[in-house]
CSV table of C-alpha atoms in Angstrom, one decimal:
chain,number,residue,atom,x,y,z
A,100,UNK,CA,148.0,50.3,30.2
A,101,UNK,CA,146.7,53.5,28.5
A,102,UNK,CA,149.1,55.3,26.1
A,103,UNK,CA,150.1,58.6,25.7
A,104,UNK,CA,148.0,60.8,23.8
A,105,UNK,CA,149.1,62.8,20.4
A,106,UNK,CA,148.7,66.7,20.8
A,107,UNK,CA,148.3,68.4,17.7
A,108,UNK,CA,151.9,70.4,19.0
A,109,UNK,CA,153.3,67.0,19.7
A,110,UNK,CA,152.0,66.2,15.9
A,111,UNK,CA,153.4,69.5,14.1
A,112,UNK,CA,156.7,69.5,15.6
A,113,UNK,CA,157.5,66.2,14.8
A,114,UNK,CA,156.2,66.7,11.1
A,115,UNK,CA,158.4,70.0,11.0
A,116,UNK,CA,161.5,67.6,11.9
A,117,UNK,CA,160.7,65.4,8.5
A,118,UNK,CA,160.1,68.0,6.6
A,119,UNK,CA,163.1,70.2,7.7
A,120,UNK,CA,165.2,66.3,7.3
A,121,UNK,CA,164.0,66.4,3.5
A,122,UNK,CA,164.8,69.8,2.6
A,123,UNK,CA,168.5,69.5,3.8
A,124,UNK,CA,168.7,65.9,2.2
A,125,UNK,CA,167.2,67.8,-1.0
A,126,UNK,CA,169.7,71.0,-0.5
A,127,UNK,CA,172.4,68.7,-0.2
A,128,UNK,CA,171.9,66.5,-3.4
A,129,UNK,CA,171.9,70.3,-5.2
A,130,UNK,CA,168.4,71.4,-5.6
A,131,UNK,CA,167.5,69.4,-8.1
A,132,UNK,CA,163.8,69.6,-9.7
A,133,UNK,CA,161.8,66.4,-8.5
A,134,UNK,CA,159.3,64.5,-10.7
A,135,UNK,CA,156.4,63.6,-8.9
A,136,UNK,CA,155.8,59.8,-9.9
A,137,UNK,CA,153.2,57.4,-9.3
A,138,UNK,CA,150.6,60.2,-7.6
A,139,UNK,CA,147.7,59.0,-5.9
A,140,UNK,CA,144.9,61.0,-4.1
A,141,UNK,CA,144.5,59.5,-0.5
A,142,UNK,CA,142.4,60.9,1.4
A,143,UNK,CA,140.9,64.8,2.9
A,144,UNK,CA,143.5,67.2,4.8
A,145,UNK,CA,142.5,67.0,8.3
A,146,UNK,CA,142.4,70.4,9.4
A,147,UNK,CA,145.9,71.0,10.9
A,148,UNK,CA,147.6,74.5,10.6
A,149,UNK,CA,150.5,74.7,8.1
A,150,UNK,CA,151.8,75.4,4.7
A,151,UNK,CA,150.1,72.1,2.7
A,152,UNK,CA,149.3,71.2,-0.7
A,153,UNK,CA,145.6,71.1,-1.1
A,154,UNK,CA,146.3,69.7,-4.5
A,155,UNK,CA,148.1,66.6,-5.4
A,156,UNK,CA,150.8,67.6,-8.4
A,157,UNK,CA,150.4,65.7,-11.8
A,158,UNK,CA,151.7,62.4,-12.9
A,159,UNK,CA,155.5,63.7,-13.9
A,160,UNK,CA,154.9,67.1,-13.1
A,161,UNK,CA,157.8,69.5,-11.9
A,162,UNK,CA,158.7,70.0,-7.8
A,163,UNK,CA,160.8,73.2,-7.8
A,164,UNK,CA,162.1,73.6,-4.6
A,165,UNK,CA,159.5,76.3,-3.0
A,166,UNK,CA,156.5,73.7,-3.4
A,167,UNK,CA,158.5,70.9,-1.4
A,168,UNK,CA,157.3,71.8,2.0
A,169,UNK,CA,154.2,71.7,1.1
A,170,UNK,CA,153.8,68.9,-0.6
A,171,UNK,CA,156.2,67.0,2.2
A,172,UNK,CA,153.5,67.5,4.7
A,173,UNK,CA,150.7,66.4,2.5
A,174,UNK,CA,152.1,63.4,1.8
A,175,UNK,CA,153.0,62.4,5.6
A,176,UNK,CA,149.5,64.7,6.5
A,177,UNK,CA,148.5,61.0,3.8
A,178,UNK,CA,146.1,63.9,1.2
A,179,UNK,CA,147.8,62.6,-1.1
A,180,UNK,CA,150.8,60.2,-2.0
A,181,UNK,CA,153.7,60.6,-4.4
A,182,UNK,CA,157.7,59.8,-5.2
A,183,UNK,CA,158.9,62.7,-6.1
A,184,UNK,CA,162.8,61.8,-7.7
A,185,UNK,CA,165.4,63.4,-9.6
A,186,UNK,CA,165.7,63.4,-13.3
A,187,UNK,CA,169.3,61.7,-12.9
A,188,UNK,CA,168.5,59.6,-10.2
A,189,UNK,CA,170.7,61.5,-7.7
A,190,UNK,CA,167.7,62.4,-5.2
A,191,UNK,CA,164.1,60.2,-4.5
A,192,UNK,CA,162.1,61.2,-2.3
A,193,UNK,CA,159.5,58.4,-1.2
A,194,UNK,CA,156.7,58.5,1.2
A,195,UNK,CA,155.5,54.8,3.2
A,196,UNK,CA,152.9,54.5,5.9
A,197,UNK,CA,153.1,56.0,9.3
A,198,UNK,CA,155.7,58.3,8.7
A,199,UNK,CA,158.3,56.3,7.1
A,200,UNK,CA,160.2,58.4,4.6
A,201,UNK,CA,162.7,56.7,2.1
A,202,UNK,CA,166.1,59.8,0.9
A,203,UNK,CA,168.0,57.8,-1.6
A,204,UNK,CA,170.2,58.4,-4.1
A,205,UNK,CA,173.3,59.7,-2.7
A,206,UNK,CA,174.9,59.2,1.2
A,207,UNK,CA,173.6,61.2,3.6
A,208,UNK,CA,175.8,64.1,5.0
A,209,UNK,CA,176.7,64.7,8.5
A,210,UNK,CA,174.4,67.7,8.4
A,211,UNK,CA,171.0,65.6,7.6
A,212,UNK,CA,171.8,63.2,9.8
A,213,UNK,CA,172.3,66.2,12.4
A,214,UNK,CA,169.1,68.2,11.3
A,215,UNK,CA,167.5,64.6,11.8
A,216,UNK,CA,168.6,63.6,15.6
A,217,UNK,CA,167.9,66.9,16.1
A,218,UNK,CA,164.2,66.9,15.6
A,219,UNK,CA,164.0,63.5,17.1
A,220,UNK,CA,164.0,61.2,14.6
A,221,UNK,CA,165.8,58.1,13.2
A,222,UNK,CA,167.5,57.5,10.7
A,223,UNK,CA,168.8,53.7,9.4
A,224,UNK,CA,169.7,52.1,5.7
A,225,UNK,CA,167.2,50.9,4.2
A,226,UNK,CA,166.2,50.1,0.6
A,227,UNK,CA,163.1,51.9,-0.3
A,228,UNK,CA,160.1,49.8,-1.7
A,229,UNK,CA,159.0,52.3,-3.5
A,230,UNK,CA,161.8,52.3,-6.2
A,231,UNK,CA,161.3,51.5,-9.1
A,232,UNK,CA,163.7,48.9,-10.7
A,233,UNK,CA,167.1,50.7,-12.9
C-alpha cells in the first residue's frame, strides 16, 4: 500500500500551524523572555522558504519574542534543538522528534487550543521529557 506523499506546501502549512500554536501559547503566558537551555546543533537547514534561524542561540541566551518564529521552525525544521523556558517557570517551550512540541507551565486557553484544531493539529496532556526536575 503506497503512502501519501509530503509536498513542501503540505510541509509549510502544517509547520505554520505549530508555530502560530506557540506564539499564542507564548502571548498568553505574557510574553515572557525565554532562555534557551540545553542547545544542541542538529543538523543543516534543508532549503525550505521561511523566516528560520540559521544560527542556533547560546546556552542561556535571551528569546525576545520577535526571534521566536524563527527559531520555532528551526527547531521542528531539526537545525538545531533547544528548550527555550521562562525565567519563573510560567512558559517552556520544548521540542521532541517528529514534531512533537511540549507548552507547559500554565493551562492552556481556549484560544490555543482553537488556533491549534484550527491548523490541524492535536493537542493532549502530557508531561514533557524534556523538563528538567524542580
Amino acid at each position: 500500500m503506497a503512502g501519501k506523499v509530503l509536498t513542501v506546501e503540505a510541509y509549510l502549512r502544517t509547520e505554520e500551524a505549530y508555530v502560530e500554536t506557540v506564539m499564542a501559547f507564548h502571548e498568553d503566558a505574557g510574553a515572557p523572555i525565554l532562555c534557551a537551555c540545553g542547545v544542541e546543533a542538529a543538523g543543516s537547514d534543508p532549503g525550505l522558504p521561511g523566516d528560520v534561524a540559521k544560527a542556533p542561540p547560546l546556552e542561556g541566551q535571551a528569546v525576545r519574542r520577535g526571534e521566536l518564529a524563527a527559531l520555532i521552525r528551526a527547531c521542528l525544521r531539526e537545525i538545531f534543538w533547544c528548550r527555550l523556558e521562562a525565567e519563573d517557570g510560567g512558559c517552556a517551550i520544548h521540542f521532541g522528534y517528529d514534531f512533537y512540541v511540549y507548552l507547559t507551565g500554565r493551562d492552556l486557553t481556549g484560544r490555543v487550543r482553537d488556533v491549534a484544531h484550527a491548523g490541524g493539529l492535536f493537542l493532549e496532556p502530557f508531561q514533557s521529557p524534556y523538563a528538567t526536575p524542580a
